[in-house]
Tab-separated table of C-alpha atoms and ligand atoms in Angstrom:
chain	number	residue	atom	x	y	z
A	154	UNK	CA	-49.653	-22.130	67.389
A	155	UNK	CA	-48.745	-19.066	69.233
A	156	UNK	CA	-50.992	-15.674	69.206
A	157	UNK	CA	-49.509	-12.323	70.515
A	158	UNK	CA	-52.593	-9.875	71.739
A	159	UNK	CA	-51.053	-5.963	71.878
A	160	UNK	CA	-52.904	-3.917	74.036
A	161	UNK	CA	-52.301	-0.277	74.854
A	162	UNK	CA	-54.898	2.081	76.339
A	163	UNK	CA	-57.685	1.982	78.525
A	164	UNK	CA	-60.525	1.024	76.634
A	165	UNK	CA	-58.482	-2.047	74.559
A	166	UNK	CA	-58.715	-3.957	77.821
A	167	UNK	CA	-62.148	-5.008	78.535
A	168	UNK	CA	-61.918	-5.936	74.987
A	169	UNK	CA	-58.882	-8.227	75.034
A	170	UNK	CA	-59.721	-9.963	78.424
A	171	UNK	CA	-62.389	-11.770	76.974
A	172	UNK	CA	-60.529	-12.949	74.217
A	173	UNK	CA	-57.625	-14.329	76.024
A	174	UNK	CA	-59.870	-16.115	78.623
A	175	UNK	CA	-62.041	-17.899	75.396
A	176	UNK	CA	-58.513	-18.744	73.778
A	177	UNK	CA	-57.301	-20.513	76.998
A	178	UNK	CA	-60.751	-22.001	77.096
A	179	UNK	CA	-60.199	-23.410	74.119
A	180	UNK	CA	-57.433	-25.807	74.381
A	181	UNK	CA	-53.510	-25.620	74.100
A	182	UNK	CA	-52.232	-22.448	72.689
A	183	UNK	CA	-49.841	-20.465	73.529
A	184	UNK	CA	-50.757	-16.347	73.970
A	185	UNK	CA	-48.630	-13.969	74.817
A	186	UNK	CA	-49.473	-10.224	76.113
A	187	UNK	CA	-47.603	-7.044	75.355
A	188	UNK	CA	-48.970	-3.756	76.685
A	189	UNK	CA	-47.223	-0.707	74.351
A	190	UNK	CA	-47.897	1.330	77.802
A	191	UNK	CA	-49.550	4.183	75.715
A	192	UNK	CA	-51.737	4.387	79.013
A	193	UNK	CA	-49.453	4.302	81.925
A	194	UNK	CA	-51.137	5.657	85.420
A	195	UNK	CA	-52.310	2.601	87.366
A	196	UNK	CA	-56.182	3.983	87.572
A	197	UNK	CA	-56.334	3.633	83.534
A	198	UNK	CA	-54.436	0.218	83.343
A	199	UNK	CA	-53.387	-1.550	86.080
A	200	UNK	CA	-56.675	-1.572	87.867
A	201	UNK	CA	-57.978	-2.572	84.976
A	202	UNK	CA	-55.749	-5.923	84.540
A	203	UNK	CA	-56.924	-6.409	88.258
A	204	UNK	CA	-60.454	-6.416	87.706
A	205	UNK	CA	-60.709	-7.917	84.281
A	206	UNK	CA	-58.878	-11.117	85.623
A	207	UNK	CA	-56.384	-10.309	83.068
A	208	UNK	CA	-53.036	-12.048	82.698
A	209	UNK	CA	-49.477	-9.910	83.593
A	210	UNK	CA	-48.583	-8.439	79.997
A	211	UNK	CA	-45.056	-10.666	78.716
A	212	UNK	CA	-43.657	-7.184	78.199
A	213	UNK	CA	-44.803	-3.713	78.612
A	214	UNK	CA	-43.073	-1.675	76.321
A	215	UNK	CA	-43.015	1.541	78.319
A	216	UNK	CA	-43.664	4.084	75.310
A	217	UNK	CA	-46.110	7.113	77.229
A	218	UNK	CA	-47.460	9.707	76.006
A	219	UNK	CA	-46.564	11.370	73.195
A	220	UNK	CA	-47.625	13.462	69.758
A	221	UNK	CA	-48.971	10.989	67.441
A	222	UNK	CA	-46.294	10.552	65.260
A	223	UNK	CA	-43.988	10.423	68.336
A	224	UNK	CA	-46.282	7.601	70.106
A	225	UNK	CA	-46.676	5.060	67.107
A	226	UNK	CA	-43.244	5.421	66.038
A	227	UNK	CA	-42.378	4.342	69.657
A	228	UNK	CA	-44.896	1.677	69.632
A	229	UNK	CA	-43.582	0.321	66.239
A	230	UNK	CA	-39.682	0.480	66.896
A	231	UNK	CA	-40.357	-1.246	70.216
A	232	UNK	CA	-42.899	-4.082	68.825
A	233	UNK	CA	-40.614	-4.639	66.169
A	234	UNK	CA	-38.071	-6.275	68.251
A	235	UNK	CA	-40.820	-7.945	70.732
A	236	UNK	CA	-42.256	-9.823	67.028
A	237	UNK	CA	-38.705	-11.072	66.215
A	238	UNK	CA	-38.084	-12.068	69.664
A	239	UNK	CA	-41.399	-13.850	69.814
A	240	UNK	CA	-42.083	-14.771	66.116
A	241	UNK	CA	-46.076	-15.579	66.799
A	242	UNK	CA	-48.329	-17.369	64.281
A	243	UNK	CA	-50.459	-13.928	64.588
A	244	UNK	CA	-51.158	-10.881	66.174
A	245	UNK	CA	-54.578	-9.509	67.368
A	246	UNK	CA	-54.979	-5.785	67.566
A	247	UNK	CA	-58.069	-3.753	69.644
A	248	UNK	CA	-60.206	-1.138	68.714
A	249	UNK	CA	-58.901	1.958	67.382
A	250	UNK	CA	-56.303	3.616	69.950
A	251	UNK	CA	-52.992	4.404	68.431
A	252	UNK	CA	-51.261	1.206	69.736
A	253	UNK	CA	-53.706	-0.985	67.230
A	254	UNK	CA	-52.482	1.156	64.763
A	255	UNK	CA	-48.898	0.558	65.431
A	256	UNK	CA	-49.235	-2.797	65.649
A	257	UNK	CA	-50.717	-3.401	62.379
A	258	UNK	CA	-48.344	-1.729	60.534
A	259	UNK	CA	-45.420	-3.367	62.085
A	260	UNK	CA	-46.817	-6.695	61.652
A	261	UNK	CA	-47.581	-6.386	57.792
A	262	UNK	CA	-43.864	-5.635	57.187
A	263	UNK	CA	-43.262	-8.365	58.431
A	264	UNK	CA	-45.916	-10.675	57.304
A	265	UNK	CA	-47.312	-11.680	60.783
A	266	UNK	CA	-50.981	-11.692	59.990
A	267	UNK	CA	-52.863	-9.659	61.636
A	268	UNK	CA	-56.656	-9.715	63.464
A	269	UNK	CA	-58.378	-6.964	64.246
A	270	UNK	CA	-61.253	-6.896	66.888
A	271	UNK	CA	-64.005	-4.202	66.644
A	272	UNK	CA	-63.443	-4.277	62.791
A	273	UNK	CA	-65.498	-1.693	60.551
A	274	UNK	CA	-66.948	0.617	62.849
A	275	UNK	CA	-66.837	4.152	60.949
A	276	UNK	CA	-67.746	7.741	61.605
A	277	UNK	CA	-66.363	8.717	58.213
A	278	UNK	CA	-64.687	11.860	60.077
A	279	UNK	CA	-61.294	12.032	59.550
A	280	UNK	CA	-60.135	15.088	62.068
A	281	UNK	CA	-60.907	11.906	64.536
A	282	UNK	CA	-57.214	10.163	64.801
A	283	UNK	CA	-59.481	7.111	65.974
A	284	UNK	CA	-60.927	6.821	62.361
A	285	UNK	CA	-58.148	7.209	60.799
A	286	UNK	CA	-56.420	4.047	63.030
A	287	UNK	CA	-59.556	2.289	61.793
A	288	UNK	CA	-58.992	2.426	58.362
A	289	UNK	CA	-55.811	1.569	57.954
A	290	UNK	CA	-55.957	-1.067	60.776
A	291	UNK	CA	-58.621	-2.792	58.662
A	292	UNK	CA	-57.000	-2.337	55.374
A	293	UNK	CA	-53.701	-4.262	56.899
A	294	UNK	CA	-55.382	-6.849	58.157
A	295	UNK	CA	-56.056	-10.389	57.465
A	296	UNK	CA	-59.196	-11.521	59.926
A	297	UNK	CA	-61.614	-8.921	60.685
A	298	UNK	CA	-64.011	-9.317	63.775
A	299	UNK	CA	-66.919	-7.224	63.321
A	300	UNK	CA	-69.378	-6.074	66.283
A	301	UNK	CA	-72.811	-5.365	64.462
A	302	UNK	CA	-74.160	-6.207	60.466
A	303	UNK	CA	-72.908	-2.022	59.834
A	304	UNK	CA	-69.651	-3.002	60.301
A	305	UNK	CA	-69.478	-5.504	57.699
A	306	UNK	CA	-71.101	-2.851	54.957
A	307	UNK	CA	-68.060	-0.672	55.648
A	308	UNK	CA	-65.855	-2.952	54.605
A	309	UNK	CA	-67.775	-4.489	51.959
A	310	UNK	CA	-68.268	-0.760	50.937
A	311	UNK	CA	-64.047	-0.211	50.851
A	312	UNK	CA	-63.695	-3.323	49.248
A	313	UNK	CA	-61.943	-5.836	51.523
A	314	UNK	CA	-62.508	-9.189	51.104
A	315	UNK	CA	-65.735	-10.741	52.362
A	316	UNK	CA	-64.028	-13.949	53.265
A	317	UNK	CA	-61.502	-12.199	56.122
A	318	UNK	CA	-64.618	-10.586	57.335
A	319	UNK	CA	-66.572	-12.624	60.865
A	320	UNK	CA	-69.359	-11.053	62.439
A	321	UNK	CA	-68.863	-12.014	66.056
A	322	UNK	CA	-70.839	-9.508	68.117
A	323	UNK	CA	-69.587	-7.266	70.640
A	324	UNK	CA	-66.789	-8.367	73.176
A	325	UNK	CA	-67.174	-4.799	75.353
A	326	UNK	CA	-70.329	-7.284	75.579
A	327	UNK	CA	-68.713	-10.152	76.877
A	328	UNK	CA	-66.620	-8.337	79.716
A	329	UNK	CA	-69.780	-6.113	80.968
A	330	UNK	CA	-72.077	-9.123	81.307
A	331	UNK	CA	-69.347	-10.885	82.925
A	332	UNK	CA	-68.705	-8.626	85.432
A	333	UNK	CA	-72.164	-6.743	85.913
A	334	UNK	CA	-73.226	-9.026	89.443
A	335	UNK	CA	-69.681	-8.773	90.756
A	336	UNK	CA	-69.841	-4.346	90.165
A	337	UNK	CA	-73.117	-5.036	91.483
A	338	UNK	CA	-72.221	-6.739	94.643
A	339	UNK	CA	-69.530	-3.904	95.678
A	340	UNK	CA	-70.658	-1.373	97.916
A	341	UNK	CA	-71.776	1.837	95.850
A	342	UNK	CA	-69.735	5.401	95.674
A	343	UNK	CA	-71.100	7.730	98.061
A	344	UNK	CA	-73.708	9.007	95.743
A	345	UNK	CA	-77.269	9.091	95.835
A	346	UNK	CA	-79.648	8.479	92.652
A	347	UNK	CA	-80.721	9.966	90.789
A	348	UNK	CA	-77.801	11.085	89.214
A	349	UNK	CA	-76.520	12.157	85.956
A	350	UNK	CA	-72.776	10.008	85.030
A	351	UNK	CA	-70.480	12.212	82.632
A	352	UNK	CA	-67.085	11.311	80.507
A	353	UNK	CA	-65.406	13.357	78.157
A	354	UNK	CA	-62.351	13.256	76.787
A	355	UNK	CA	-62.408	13.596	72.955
A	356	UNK	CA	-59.850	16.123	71.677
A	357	UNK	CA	-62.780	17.850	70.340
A	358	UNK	CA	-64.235	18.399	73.300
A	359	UNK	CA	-61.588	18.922	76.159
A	360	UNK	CA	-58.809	20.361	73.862
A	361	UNK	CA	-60.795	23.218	72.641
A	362	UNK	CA	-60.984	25.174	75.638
A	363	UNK	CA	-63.473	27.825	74.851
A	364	UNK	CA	-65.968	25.171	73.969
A	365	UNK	CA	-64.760	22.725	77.328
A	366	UNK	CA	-65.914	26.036	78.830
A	367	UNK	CA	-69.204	26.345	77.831
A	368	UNK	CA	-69.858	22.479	78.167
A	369	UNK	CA	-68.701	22.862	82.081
A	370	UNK	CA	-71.344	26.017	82.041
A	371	UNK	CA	-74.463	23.992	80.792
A	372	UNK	CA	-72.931	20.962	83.102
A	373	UNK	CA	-73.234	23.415	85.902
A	374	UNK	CA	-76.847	24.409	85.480
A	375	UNK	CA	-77.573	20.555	84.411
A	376	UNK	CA	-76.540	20.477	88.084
A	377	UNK	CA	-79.159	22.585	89.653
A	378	UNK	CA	-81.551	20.267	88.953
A	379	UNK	CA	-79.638	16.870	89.173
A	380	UNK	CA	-76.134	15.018	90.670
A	381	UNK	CA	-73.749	14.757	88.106
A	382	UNK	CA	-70.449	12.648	88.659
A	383	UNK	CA	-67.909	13.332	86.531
A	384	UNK	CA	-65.130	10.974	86.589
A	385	UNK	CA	-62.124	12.657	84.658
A	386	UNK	CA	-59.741	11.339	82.497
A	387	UNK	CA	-56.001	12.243	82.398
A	388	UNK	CA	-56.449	14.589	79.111
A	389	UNK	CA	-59.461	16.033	80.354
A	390	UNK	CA	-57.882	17.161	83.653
A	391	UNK	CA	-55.004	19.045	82.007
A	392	UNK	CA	-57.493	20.694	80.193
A	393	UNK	CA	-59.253	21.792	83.011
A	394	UNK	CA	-55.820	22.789	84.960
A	395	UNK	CA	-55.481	25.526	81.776
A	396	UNK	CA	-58.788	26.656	82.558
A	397	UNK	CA	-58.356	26.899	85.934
A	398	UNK	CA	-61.451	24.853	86.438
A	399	UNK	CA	-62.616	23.950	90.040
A	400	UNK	CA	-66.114	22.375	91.189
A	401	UNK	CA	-67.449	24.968	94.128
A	402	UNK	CA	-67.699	23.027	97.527
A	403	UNK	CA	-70.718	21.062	98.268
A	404	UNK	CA	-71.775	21.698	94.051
A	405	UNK	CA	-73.610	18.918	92.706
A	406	UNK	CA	-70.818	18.726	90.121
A	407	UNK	CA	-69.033	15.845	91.207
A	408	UNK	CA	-65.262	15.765	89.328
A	409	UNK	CA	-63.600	12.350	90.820
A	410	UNK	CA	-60.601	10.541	89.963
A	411	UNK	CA	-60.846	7.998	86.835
A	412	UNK	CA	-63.107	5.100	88.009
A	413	UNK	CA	-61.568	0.979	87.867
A	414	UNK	CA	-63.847	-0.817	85.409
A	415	UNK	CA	-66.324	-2.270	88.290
A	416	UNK	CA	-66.434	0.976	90.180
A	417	UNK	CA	-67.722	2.719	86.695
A	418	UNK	CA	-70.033	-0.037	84.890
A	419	UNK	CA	-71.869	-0.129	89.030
A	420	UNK	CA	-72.897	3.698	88.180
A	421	UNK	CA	-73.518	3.418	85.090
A	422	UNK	CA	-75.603	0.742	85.636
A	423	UNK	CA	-77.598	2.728	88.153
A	424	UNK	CA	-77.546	6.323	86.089
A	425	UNK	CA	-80.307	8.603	85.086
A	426	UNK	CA	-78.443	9.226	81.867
A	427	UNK	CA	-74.708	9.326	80.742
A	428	UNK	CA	-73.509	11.786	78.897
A	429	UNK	CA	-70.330	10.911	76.979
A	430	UNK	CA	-67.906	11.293	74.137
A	431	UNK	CA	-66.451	7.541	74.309
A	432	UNK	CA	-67.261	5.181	71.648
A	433	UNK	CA	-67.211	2.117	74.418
A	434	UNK	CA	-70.265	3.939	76.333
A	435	UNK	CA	-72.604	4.263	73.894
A	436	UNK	CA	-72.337	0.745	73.645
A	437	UNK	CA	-72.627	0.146	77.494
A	438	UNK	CA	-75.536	2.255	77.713
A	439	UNK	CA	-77.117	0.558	75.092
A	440	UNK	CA	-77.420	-2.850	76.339
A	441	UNK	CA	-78.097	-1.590	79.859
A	442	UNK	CA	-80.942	0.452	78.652
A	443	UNK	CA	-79.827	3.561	80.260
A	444	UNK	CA	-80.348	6.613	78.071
A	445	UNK	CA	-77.005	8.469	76.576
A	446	UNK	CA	-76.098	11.484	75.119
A	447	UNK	CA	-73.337	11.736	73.186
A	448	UNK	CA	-71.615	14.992	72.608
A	449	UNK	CA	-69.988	14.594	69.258
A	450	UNK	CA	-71.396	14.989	65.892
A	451	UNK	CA	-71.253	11.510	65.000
A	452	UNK	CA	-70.893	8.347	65.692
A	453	UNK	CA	-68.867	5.104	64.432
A	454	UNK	CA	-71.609	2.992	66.519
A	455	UNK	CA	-74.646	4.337	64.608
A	456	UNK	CA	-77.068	0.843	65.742
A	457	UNK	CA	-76.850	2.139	69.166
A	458	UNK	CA	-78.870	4.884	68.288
A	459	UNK	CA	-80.968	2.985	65.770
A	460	UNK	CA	-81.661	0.442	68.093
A	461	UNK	CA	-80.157	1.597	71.327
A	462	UNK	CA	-80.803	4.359	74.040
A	463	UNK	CA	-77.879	7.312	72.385
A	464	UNK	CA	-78.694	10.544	70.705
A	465	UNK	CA	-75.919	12.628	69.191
A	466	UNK	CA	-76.451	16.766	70.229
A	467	UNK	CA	-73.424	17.664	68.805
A	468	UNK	CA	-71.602	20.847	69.538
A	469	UNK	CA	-74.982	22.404	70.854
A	470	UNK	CA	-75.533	23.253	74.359
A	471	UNK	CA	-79.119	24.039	73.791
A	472	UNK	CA	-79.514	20.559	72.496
A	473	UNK	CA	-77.421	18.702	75.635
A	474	UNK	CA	-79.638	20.753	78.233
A	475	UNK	CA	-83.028	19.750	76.351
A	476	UNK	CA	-82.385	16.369	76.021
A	477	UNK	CA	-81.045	16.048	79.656
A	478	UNK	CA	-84.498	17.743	80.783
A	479	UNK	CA	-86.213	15.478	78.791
A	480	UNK	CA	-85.190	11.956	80.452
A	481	UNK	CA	-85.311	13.343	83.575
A	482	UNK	CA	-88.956	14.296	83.476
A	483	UNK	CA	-89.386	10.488	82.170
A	484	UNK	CA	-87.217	9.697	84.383
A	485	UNK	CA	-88.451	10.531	87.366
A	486	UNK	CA	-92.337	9.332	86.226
A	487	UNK	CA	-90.123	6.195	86.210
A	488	UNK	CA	-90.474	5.650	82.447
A	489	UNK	CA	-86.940	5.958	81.255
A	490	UNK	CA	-85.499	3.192	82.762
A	491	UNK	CA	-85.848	0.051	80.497
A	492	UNK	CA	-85.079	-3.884	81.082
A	493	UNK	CA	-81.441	-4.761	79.789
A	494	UNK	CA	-81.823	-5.056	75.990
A	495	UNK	CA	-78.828	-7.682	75.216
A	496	UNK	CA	-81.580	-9.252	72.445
A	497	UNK	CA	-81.920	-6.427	70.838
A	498	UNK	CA	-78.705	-5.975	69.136
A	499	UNK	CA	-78.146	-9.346	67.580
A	500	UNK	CA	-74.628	-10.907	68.977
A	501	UNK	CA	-73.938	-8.324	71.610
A	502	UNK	CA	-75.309	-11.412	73.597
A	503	UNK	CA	-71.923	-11.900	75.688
A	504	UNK	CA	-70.034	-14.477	73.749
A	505	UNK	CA	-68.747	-12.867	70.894
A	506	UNK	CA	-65.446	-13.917	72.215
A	507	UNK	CA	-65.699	-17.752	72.193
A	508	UNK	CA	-66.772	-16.814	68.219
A	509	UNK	CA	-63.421	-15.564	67.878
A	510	UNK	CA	-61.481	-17.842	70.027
A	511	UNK	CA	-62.881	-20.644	67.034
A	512	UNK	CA	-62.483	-18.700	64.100
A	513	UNK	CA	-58.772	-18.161	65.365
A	514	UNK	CA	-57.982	-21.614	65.987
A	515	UNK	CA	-59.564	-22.946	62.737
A	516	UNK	CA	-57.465	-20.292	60.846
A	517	UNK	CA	-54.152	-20.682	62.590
A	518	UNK	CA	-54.254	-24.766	62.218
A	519	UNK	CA	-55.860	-25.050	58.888
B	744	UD1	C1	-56.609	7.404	73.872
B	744	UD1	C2	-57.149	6.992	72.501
B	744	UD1	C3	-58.640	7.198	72.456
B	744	UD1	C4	-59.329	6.495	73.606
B	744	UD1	C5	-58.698	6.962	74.908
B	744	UD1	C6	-59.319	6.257	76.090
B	744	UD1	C7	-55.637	7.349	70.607
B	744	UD1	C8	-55.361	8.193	69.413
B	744	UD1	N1	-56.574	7.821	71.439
B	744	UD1	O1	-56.845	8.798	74.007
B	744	UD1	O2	-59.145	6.658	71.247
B	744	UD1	O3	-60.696	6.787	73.586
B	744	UD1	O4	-57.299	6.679	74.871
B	744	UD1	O5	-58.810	6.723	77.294
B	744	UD1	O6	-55.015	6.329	70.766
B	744	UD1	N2	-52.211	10.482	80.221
B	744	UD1	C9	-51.933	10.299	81.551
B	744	UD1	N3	-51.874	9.020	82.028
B	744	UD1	C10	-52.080	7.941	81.253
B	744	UD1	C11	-52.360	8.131	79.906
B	744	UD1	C12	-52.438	9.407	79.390
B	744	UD1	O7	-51.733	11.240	82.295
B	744	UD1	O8	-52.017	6.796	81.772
B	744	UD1	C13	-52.344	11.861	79.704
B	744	UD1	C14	-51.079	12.365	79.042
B	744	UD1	O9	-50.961	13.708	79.332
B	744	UD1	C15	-51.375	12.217	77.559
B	744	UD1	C16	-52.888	12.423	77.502
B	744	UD1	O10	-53.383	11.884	78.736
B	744	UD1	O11	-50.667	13.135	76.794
B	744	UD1	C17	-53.544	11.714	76.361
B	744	UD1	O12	-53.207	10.313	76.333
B	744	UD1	P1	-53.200	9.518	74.929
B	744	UD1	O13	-52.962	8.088	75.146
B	744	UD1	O14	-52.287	10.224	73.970
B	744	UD1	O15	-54.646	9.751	74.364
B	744	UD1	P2	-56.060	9.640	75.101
B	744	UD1	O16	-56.672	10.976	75.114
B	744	UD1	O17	-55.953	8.890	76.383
């Protein structure tokens, strides 16, 4: 039995470690790792591999940055030759980045079966690329590995087959409660609670530049009345270049380099509130019990605002400043802050990848 993880961008790899760790747990089989190297820059993958105790990929394929069409036609051309080279029993694919994408496609042409982890998550918007990898990632594939009992309605809802579908919980999960004490244990950034943690990186919010404008206005005046660190992502920072955007000295708008994995989940940890655009936070946020606010106008993770600490505000600055106000008045009367809530999402309990790990072996032998 041999499985082949492919792994691409930042967030796919605090989903894969887990999974490779509970596979090697597990007995004799052999895994192999091939990065596509849609994320590149050592802060958003290296660093990452470091921390996350991950094996060297096998191969990185080395395909950048590109248009869309550009980037998964790289990714497929070069995992085509990787599969025939390796011929695996089957391929597991992450999240929702264009390299899972890729990789599904590839491996249906040439029957290599395919299992996909964070399976049925939807926003149901389709100017999102991300939803748009989700679909058709799920549609290709043979085993899907579900994070919450939504996920499985989706996909009941488009039809697939209930028998390919496993609701394992939440291996973001797995990696977070892993590492928590260690992040913990590290000395902190230089900053001082209480302080507001920020992320954005969404096309719709950093390539529209008018509106990245206005959001870096109301972050401003969010500032005058608490810390904000801003750690800034690749996309983000060209964005800001066109803008000519530059924090004042001394502001309480932090903008920092993109954080490792323990460097981010320590502030996080220790936040007032987060406010975000990634899919991967509002999960964080969740089971830490730190409020979130989400700047998009929906979400593919709806149970973390049903039972978790995110709002959605939207494209509304009015609605981003209120709700900011709002924790921080709890939050400083010391209400906001609430006990980590692993129990209340049911799986997300920090070994949704030993679920998989069996399911995969069963599958591949039997
Ligand atoms: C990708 C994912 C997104 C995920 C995000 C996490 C897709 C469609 N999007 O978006 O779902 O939330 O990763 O980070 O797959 N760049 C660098 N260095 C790098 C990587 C990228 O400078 O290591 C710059 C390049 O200018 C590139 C831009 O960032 O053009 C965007 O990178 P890309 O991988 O295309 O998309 P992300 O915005 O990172």
């Amino acid at each position: 039995m041999h499985i082949l993880h492919v792994v691409g961008a930042r967030p796919n790899f605090m989903k894969a470690a887990p999974v490779l760790r509970a596979i090697t747990n597990h007995g004799p089989v052999r895994q192999t790792l091939i990065h596509t190297g849609q994320h590149y820059d050592s802060s958003m993958s290296e660093v990452f591999f470091q921390q996350l105790g991950m094996p060297e990929p096998n191969q990185n394929l080395g395909v950048g940055s590109g248009t869309h069409a550009q980037q998964t036609a790289a990714i497929m051309q070069a995992l085509e030759s990787v599969l025939y080279e390796y011929r695996p029993t089957l391929v597991v694919v992450y999240g929702d980045v264009n390299s899972t994408l890729a990789a599904a496609l590839v491996c249906s042409k040439l029957l290599i079966p395919v299992a996909h982890v964070e399976a049925g998550l939807r926003s149901r918007d389709r100017t999102m690329p991300e939803e748009i990898n989700r679909v058709v990632t799920d549609r290709l594939s043979d085993l899907l590995f579900t994070p919450s009992e939504d996920a499985d309605e989706n996909l009941k809802q488009e039809g697939i087959d209930r028998s390919k579908i496993h609701l394992v919980g939440n291996v973001m999960i797995d990696s977070l409660m892993r590492l928590l004490p260690v992040a913990e244990q590290r000395s902190p950034q230089d900053v001082t609670s209480p302080y507001v943690l920020v992320t954005l990186h969404r096309p719709s919010n950093v390539d529209d530049l008018p509106w990245l404008q206005e959001l870096l206005t109301t972050l401003s005046e969010i500032s005058s009345q608490v810390q904000i660190v801003f750690p800034v992502h690749p996309r983000t920072r060209l964005a800001l270049d066109q803008i000519r955007f530059t924090s004042p000295a001394h502001s309480r708008l932090r903008l920092v380099d993109p954080l490792s994995y323990l460097e981010f989940i320590g502030l996080e940890r220790h936040a007032v509130a987060v406010i975000t655009d990634s899919g991967g936070i509002q999960e964080e946020t969740t089971f830490l019990g730190v409020p979130c606010v989400t700047v998009r106008e929906n979400t593919e993770r709806p149970i973390t605002v049903s039972l978790g600490t995110n709002q959605l505000v939207g494209h509304d600055t009015g609605k981003l400043s209120s709700a900011i106000r709002t924790i921080l008045r709890e939050g400083f009367e010391g209400n906001s802050r609430k006990d980590i809530r692993a129990s209340r999402i049911p799986l997300w309990d920090g070994h949704a990848a030993e679920r998989i790990a069996r399911i995969l072996v069963r599958c591949s032998t039997g």
